[in-house]
Amino acid sequence: MRERLQALKEEALAKVDQADTLNELQDIKVAYLGKKGPITEVLRGMGKLSKEERPVIGELANKVRETIAGELDAKKEKLEARELEEKLEKETIDVTLPGRPVTLGGPHLLTSIVEEIEDLFIGMGFEVREGPEVETDYYNFEALNLPKGHPARDMQDSFYITEELLMRTHTSPVQARTMGKYQGSKPVKMICPGKVYRRDTDDATHSHQFTQVEGLYVDRNVRMSDLKGVLNRFAKQMFGEEREIRLRPSFFPFTEPSVEMDISCKVCHGEGCSVCKGTGWIEILGGGMVHPRVLEMAGYDSKEYTGFAFGMGPERIAMLKYGVDDIRHFYTNDIRFLKQYHKA
Amino acid sequence: MFVSLNWLKNYVDIDNISSEQLAEKITKSGIEVEGIEYVAEASSNVVVGYVQSCEKHPNADKLNLCQVDTGDEELQIICGAPNVAQGQKVAVAKPGAVLPGNVKIKKAKLRGVESQGMICSLQELGIEEKFVPKEFAEGIFVFPEDAEVGADARELLNLDDAILELGLTPNRADAMSMLGVAYETSAILDTPVKLPDESVNLSSEQAADYVSVTVEDAELNPYYGAFVIKDVKVKNSPLWMRNYLIAAGIRPINNVVDITNYVLLEYGQPLHAFDYDRFGSKEIVVRRAHDKETITTLDDQERELYSNHLVITNGQEPTAIAGVMGGADSEVSEQTKTVLLEAAYFSPAAVRQSSKDHGLRSESSTRFEKGVDPERVKRAGLRACQLLSEYADGIILQGPVEFDELNCTEATVEVSTEKVNERLGTEITSDEISDILRKLHFGFKANDGIFIVTVPTRRGDITLFEDMVEEIARIYGYDNLPYTLPAGAGQAGGLTSRQSLKREIKHYMEGAGLMEAITYSLTSKERAETLVSPEIREHATQSIRLSMPMSEEHSNLRLSILPELLASFSYNTARKQANLAYYEIGTVFVSPVAEKLTEQPRELLRVAGAVTGDWLLHPMQQEKKQADFFLVKGIVEGLLDKLGITATFKQAKLEGMHPGRTAQVYLGEQSIGFLGQLHPSLQQSYDLKDTYVFDLDMEALLGQTNNEPDFSKIPRYPSVSRDIALVVDQEIPAGDIKATIVEKAGALLKDVQVFDVYQGEHLQAGKKSIAFSLFYQDPERTLKDEEVEASYQAILSAVEKNHQAELRG
Ligand SMILES: [Zn+2]
């Protein structure tokens, strides 16, 4: 019997070894380990054995069983792995084909510029304030030292709705409103971005609607050198460390002294070229020390408080930074234009 | 203001500085030089020639054959100009000359006769047609008799003169004159100013015997000076004067007119010359016009006047609109013998009014409008008399006859070295300040760092400490200001939560596949009032209109963002860009009245979007999905979900929208916008294919947001889901059934989702089947089957009752 078991084992293991499919393995399992299989048969014939031999043969038979079962499992695992491998092989795709495109939108270039400006000034302690686009004549002009009949009102021909209401021509009224709200009770450090409107015929460099970001800092002991320092930091962060700034005297009714700020030309580095019209400099923004009348009208004592203000046009900045050649591009919303300028 | 540098040299020494360097210095000190131009483009080899003889060309009627002496040689030149004549001195381009436009002059044969060069017109020498004196407009230019034969014509005609184009800010009216620019240059270069000659020899006669002056409104006309100049010979003004006028952009006319223009530019003081004999009386009366009074001005226009216009009259009728334009009747002509010259100060407001009402802006009106230098009014008159005596042989009568209530007081401003440095952040010394004031030609008294500055009247813009700080700073040099950062205790800057949330909404939209657009707020009336959301419509039946729109395209303030957004779609689809998905965040302007507003409109922030064309596109996989209703609804739902807002959608019929595919969005009972498919007819008007839009009230979204993360509620017990499929009438909206389910299911129901809608085979006609997934959960414990079953039964009986729904078998 022992020989018989030994022979069965050899025979079964050889078959397992040769088996090439899971089905064959299943057949082998049924054939050798099933209830009608030879090992069961051997065990059934144990009655003929002596008392001493019975457990020995029994144990042997179980071992043979286990060995065969073990080998079957091992082989099964191997075959399964191979089968999976083959299946995956058949699933091969051409990985060089294009992926399914993700539909992603993006911000408008002006929004990117405005948010960049906001973030730069937030970094210097400024708050962001907004205000109405339809303004009163008072806040748009009078509170900014532009009384009715002031010649400088010519500079910004406006869209009036009534004699007292108009589309704001700059975002400075937001500053006047904010100061007016505080009535001299505390310092103000803010920028105000927004849409503004002027009576201009739309062409490559004019738009009846455009964007402005204006800034204001009013506190005790604010100096003109602070304005220069803040604008210099802004210009370097916005346009690059290598750019130089230059302030020139200018005129705005709401500041005195007033400045115009130029940055050195990116193309020629100050040598003079067609981009900067030969001057080496490009005008970028205007500003100055807040006019005492503006402070007084908003309830700030101009002996105690001083301040600076500045204003810039994101369109112009975008045009300089990205070479946009026509201001109308910002408002026609050509998809090919919008897609070009995704914030990195 | 155009500044001829050759002209400027008469007052300040600028020989040692190039025009570019001077331009840069002027710009950096406060007056922007916008460009440097030259009177004419370069030319060479053009000299003064004497026409010795001039005969008809033997073979051509219209040509002349001239023998011209050019000093070193005699040239035979054929000239077609009608005004060429023997005895003239002319500009000759010799063979080898190059004229503007790179015209090369060579010897040539014209109709068989040789021509050795060309006799030039001013246009051919590069002077703009509009500045060429009329007598030379149709022919060659003729030099005055004293021109030297063989001399460089270019130099004589001032063609090399560099012209600085100054961009003047409104405060620098002082620089609207050559003298003003001279003072500015003097301050910048620290060189003296040479003033023009104002001395005149007076006749023994009194101007007062010829004319009287009465001013009725001293406020509008505080000074009027009338000069009388007799025996004037009207002729050409001297060549140098004509050259300077051309350089400044003014066409020479005759000596009298040229002299008034010359002094206008030199002093910044407009003058007016009347023909005394045609003035109509011996009295000058300055008064407000009578309503509907008329005057025919120099440009031969009859103009109607009103009492807000100031006029010069002869006691009877207007002879000039003060400061703006003279009358045709008293215009100086070739026949004029006696000139009545006006030097006056008219108030800026009066001149601005007339200039605006009559659409007349002139060199004269722009200067009066900005305010002329009171101290220079009479001096300008004297200067003109001096020139009239010298160049028009005029005899100057003793005078002028004046009305004078003009305030010529100089303003005083106090500054201290300490305060200046405090304001500028500098360390300028008192000596430096003294030096700056001296360069500016400002008078001052200094005592221990305190300056009492007397500001010359030409600088009427300086009245405050701050104005003086700017003067000091600009001459000190803005370049020399230090860079500092504010010393004040810094506040932390930042965005408000509303501003951050707005940015987040933008990021969401972009992540959802929409591109941000920015459109115009001003649009046509029709567009302004199209696709207006019901909650906006409720407060504004009409859009606000501008009082004077520039065009009907941009005449009204929008009530909806969508129409302009759709217009941008049209723009793109016309350019073969058919797949578009945009959003815009912007303001709409709501007012209960569209006209005669008494207060600011409410400005409401909206977020709107539109999608058209293919959304999913992967041709290789044959995938192509068009945008549809559920795309925009998904975007809106995603946004609401992100913001933690529970809104409901109701079937709606809105103008401009597809009647069956439009949902109005509600927050409780409050409408907060809509979404859906555009009505095909509106779509067609924009030339678009199927387009889906949404428009939401940002104010409501920003106000209602509850997106604070709440980590404590992460569930620890498993949820149980049950499906329920119901058969209902087709018209019943899924949303209604869902609402019933939510209402009746009890607190354990956490979510309901529609997962299938079916109609067709196996269902009765007019019926549809809707399948919902119900999700139950109790955060505190594991659910029992009976609890779920009870809820399920409650739902079932409620939908059977409310919607006549049947469980689908
Ligand atoms: Zn450059």
Short mmCIF file of C-alpha atoms in Angstrom, two decimals, chain B residues 141-350:
data_model
loop_
_atom_site.label_atom_id
_atom_site.label_comp_id
_atom_site.label_asym_id
_atom_site.label_seq_id
_atom_site.Cartn_x
_atom_site.Cartn_y
_atom_site.Cartn_z
CA PHE B 141 8.64 131.03 -52.91
CA VAL B 142 10.15 134.48 -53.36
CA PHE B 143 12.71 135.80 -50.86
CA PRO B 144 12.72 139.40 -49.70
CA GLU B 145 14.98 141.64 -51.75
CA ASP B 146 17.70 141.76 -49.13
CA ALA B 147 18.40 138.01 -49.32
CA GLU B 148 21.99 137.36 -50.28
CA VAL B 149 22.51 135.55 -53.59
CA GLY B 150 24.23 132.20 -53.06
CA ALA B 151 23.24 131.97 -49.38
CA ASP B 152 21.97 128.67 -47.99
CA ALA B 153 18.20 128.78 -48.51
CA ARG B 154 17.64 126.17 -45.86
CA GLU B 155 19.17 128.36 -43.23
CA LEU B 156 17.36 131.48 -44.39
CA LEU B 157 14.06 129.62 -44.23
CA ASN B 158 14.81 128.16 -40.80
CA LEU B 159 14.23 124.66 -42.14
CA ASP B 160 16.77 123.07 -39.77
CA ASP B 161 15.06 124.44 -36.69
CA ALA B 162 14.27 121.78 -34.08
CA ILE B 163 10.83 122.04 -32.55
CA LEU B 164 9.99 120.66 -29.14
CA GLU B 165 6.43 119.49 -28.79
CA LEU B 166 5.41 120.18 -25.22
CA GLY B 167 2.59 118.22 -23.63
CA LEU B 168 1.31 120.74 -21.13
CA THR B 169 -0.65 119.78 -18.05
CA PRO B 170 -3.46 122.21 -17.19
CA ASN B 171 -1.49 123.83 -14.36
CA ARG B 172 1.36 124.93 -16.59
CA ALA B 173 -0.42 127.60 -18.61
CA ASP B 174 2.70 129.68 -18.08
CA ALA B 175 4.54 127.50 -20.59
CA MET B 176 2.08 128.40 -23.36
CA SER B 177 4.44 131.20 -24.30
CA MET B 178 8.02 131.47 -25.46
CA LEU B 179 8.83 133.63 -22.45
CA GLY B 180 7.34 131.04 -20.12
CA VAL B 181 9.43 128.34 -21.72
CA ALA B 182 12.42 130.64 -21.48
CA TYR B 183 11.90 131.01 -17.71
CA GLU B 184 11.54 127.25 -17.38
CA THR B 185 14.70 126.67 -19.39
CA SER B 186 16.49 129.29 -17.37
CA ALA B 187 15.56 127.57 -14.12
CA ILE B 188 16.69 124.19 -15.43
CA LEU B 189 19.97 125.33 -16.99
CA ASP B 190 20.61 128.17 -14.53
CA THR B 191 21.12 130.77 -17.24
CA PRO B 192 19.68 134.30 -17.42
CA VAL B 193 16.57 135.34 -19.36
CA LYS B 194 16.78 138.12 -21.94
CA LEU B 195 13.45 139.92 -22.28
CA PRO B 196 12.20 141.36 -25.59
CA ASP B 197 12.28 145.05 -26.43
CA GLU B 198 9.05 146.79 -25.46
CA SER B 199 10.21 150.37 -25.95
CA VAL B 200 8.26 152.45 -28.44
CA ASN B 201 8.50 155.98 -29.81
CA LEU B 202 5.19 157.65 -29.26
CA SER B 203 3.62 160.28 -31.44
CA SER B 204 2.29 163.44 -29.87
CA GLU B 205 -1.31 162.42 -30.53
CA GLN B 206 -3.42 160.85 -27.81
CA ALA B 207 -5.15 157.53 -28.36
CA ALA B 208 -7.91 158.85 -26.11
CA ASP B 209 -8.83 161.33 -28.82
CA TYR B 210 -9.57 158.40 -31.10
CA VAL B 211 -11.35 155.97 -28.88
CA SER B 212 -12.97 155.49 -25.49
CA VAL B 213 -13.19 152.29 -23.46
CA THR B 214 -16.12 151.26 -21.31
CA VAL B 215 -16.31 147.92 -19.53
CA GLU B 216 -19.65 146.94 -18.07
CA ASP B 217 -18.58 143.81 -16.23
CA ALA B 218 -15.22 144.17 -14.54
CA GLU B 219 -15.33 140.66 -13.22
CA LEU B 220 -15.40 139.17 -16.70
CA ASN B 221 -13.06 141.78 -18.13
CA PRO B 222 -10.87 143.37 -15.45
CA TYR B 223 -8.46 144.94 -17.95
CA TYR B 224 -8.97 146.35 -21.41
CA GLY B 225 -6.23 148.32 -23.15
CA ALA B 226 -6.85 149.95 -26.53
CA PHE B 227 -3.80 151.01 -28.52
CA VAL B 228 -4.11 153.14 -31.64
CA ILE B 229 -1.52 152.78 -34.39
CA LYS B 230 -1.75 155.12 -37.39
CA ASP B 231 -0.34 155.03 -40.91
CA VAL B 232 0.16 151.33 -40.88
CA LYS B 233 1.44 149.70 -44.10
CA VAL B 234 0.00 146.25 -44.44
CA LYS B 235 2.55 144.01 -46.16
CA ASN B 236 4.53 140.86 -45.52
CA SER B 237 6.09 140.50 -42.14
CA PRO B 238 9.85 139.97 -41.99
CA LEU B 239 11.12 136.57 -43.07
CA TRP B 240 12.39 135.66 -39.59
CA MET B 241 8.95 136.28 -38.12
CA ARG B 242 7.25 134.25 -40.80
CA ASN B 243 9.78 131.47 -40.18
CA TYR B 244 9.03 131.39 -36.46
CA LEU B 245 5.29 131.40 -37.04
CA ILE B 246 5.58 128.49 -39.46
CA ALA B 247 7.76 126.65 -36.94
CA ALA B 248 5.08 127.20 -34.29
CA GLY B 249 2.38 125.93 -36.62
CA ILE B 250 0.79 129.21 -37.67
CA ARG B 251 0.40 130.35 -41.27
CA PRO B 252 1.76 133.85 -41.93
CA ILE B 253 -0.86 136.26 -43.31
CA ASN B 254 0.36 139.87 -43.24
CA ASN B 255 2.48 141.93 -40.89
CA VAL B 256 -0.35 143.17 -38.67
CA VAL B 257 -1.90 139.76 -38.15
CA ASP B 258 1.49 138.10 -37.91
CA ILE B 259 2.61 140.52 -35.21
CA THR B 260 -0.45 139.82 -33.06
CA ASN B 261 0.16 136.11 -33.47
CA TYR B 262 3.86 136.48 -32.81
CA VAL B 263 3.24 138.35 -29.56
CA LEU B 264 0.56 135.84 -28.61
CA LEU B 265 3.17 133.11 -28.82
CA GLU B 266 5.96 135.17 -27.33
CA TYR B 267 4.02 136.51 -24.30
CA GLY B 268 1.17 134.05 -24.11
CA GLN B 269 -1.15 137.05 -24.36
CA PRO B 270 -3.75 137.01 -27.12
CA LEU B 271 -4.20 140.36 -28.89
CA HIS B 272 -6.76 141.46 -31.40
CA ALA B 273 -6.30 144.01 -34.17
CA PHE B 274 -9.36 145.88 -35.47
CA ASP B 275 -9.39 148.10 -38.54
CA TYR B 276 -10.06 151.41 -36.79
CA ASP B 277 -11.88 152.88 -39.79
CA ARG B 278 -14.21 149.91 -40.04
CA PHE B 279 -14.85 149.62 -36.32
CA GLY B 280 -18.05 151.62 -36.66
CA SER B 281 -17.61 154.14 -33.86
CA LYS B 282 -15.12 155.78 -31.57
CA GLU B 283 -16.19 153.91 -28.52
CA ILE B 284 -15.37 150.44 -27.30
CA VAL B 285 -17.98 148.96 -25.01
CA VAL B 286 -17.35 145.54 -23.48
CA ARG B 287 -20.52 143.91 -22.25
CA ARG B 288 -22.49 140.72 -22.05
CA ALA B 289 -24.27 140.00 -25.31
CA HIS B 290 -27.98 140.57 -25.60
CA ASP B 291 -29.93 137.38 -26.12
CA LYS B 292 -30.19 136.46 -29.81
CA GLU B 293 -27.88 139.27 -30.87
CA THR B 294 -25.79 138.17 -33.86
CA ILE B 295 -22.27 138.66 -35.12
CA THR B 296 -20.55 137.52 -38.30
CA THR B 297 -17.14 136.30 -37.24
CA LEU B 298 -13.86 136.27 -39.20
CA ASP B 299 -14.68 132.85 -40.59
CA ASP B 300 -17.83 134.36 -42.18
CA GLN B 301 -20.19 132.47 -39.90
CA GLU B 302 -23.17 134.25 -38.47
CA ARG B 303 -23.38 133.40 -34.80
CA GLU B 304 -26.16 133.86 -32.33
CA LEU B 305 -25.16 135.24 -28.94
CA TYR B 306 -26.60 135.05 -25.46
CA SER B 307 -26.08 136.90 -22.23
CA ASN B 308 -23.47 134.41 -21.03
CA HIS B 309 -21.20 135.48 -23.90
CA LEU B 310 -18.90 138.44 -23.45
CA VAL B 311 -18.60 140.71 -26.49
CA ILE B 312 -16.65 143.74 -27.62
CA THR B 313 -19.00 146.26 -29.23
CA ASN B 314 -18.75 149.63 -30.93
CA GLY B 315 -21.51 150.85 -28.66
CA GLN B 316 -24.12 149.48 -31.03
CA GLU B 317 -23.25 146.02 -32.22
CA PRO B 318 -20.72 143.32 -31.40
CA THR B 319 -17.38 143.57 -33.16
CA ALA B 320 -15.80 140.54 -31.49
CA ILE B 321 -16.60 137.62 -29.21
CA ALA B 322 -14.23 138.44 -26.37
CA GLY B 323 -11.11 136.29 -26.44
CA VAL B 324 -12.49 133.93 -29.03
CA MET B 325 -12.85 135.55 -32.46
CA GLY B 326 -13.20 138.95 -34.05
CA GLY B 327 -15.96 140.13 -36.34
CA ALA B 328 -15.63 140.12 -40.12
CA ASP B 329 -16.72 143.75 -40.43
CA SER B 330 -13.75 145.19 -38.59
CA GLU B 331 -11.15 142.75 -39.87
CA VAL B 332 -7.73 144.12 -40.80
CA SER B 333 -7.19 144.09 -44.58
CA GLU B 334 -4.68 145.32 -47.14
CA GLN B 335 -6.45 148.66 -47.06
CA THR B 336 -6.19 149.14 -43.31
CA LYS B 337 -4.54 152.43 -42.36
CA THR B 338 -5.21 152.69 -38.63
CA VAL B 339 -5.11 149.74 -36.28
CA LEU B 340 -7.05 149.55 -33.06
CA LEU B 341 -5.16 147.00 -31.00
CA GLU B 342 -6.77 145.25 -28.08
CA ALA B 343 -4.77 143.84 -25.16
CA ALA B 344 -7.18 142.56 -22.54
CA TYR B 345 -7.71 140.15 -19.70
CA PHE B 346 -10.89 138.15 -20.14
CA SER B 347 -11.94 135.78 -17.40
CA PRO B 348 -11.30 132.10 -18.11
CA ALA B 349 -14.92 131.17 -17.42
CA ALA B 350 -16.30 133.74 -19.88
#
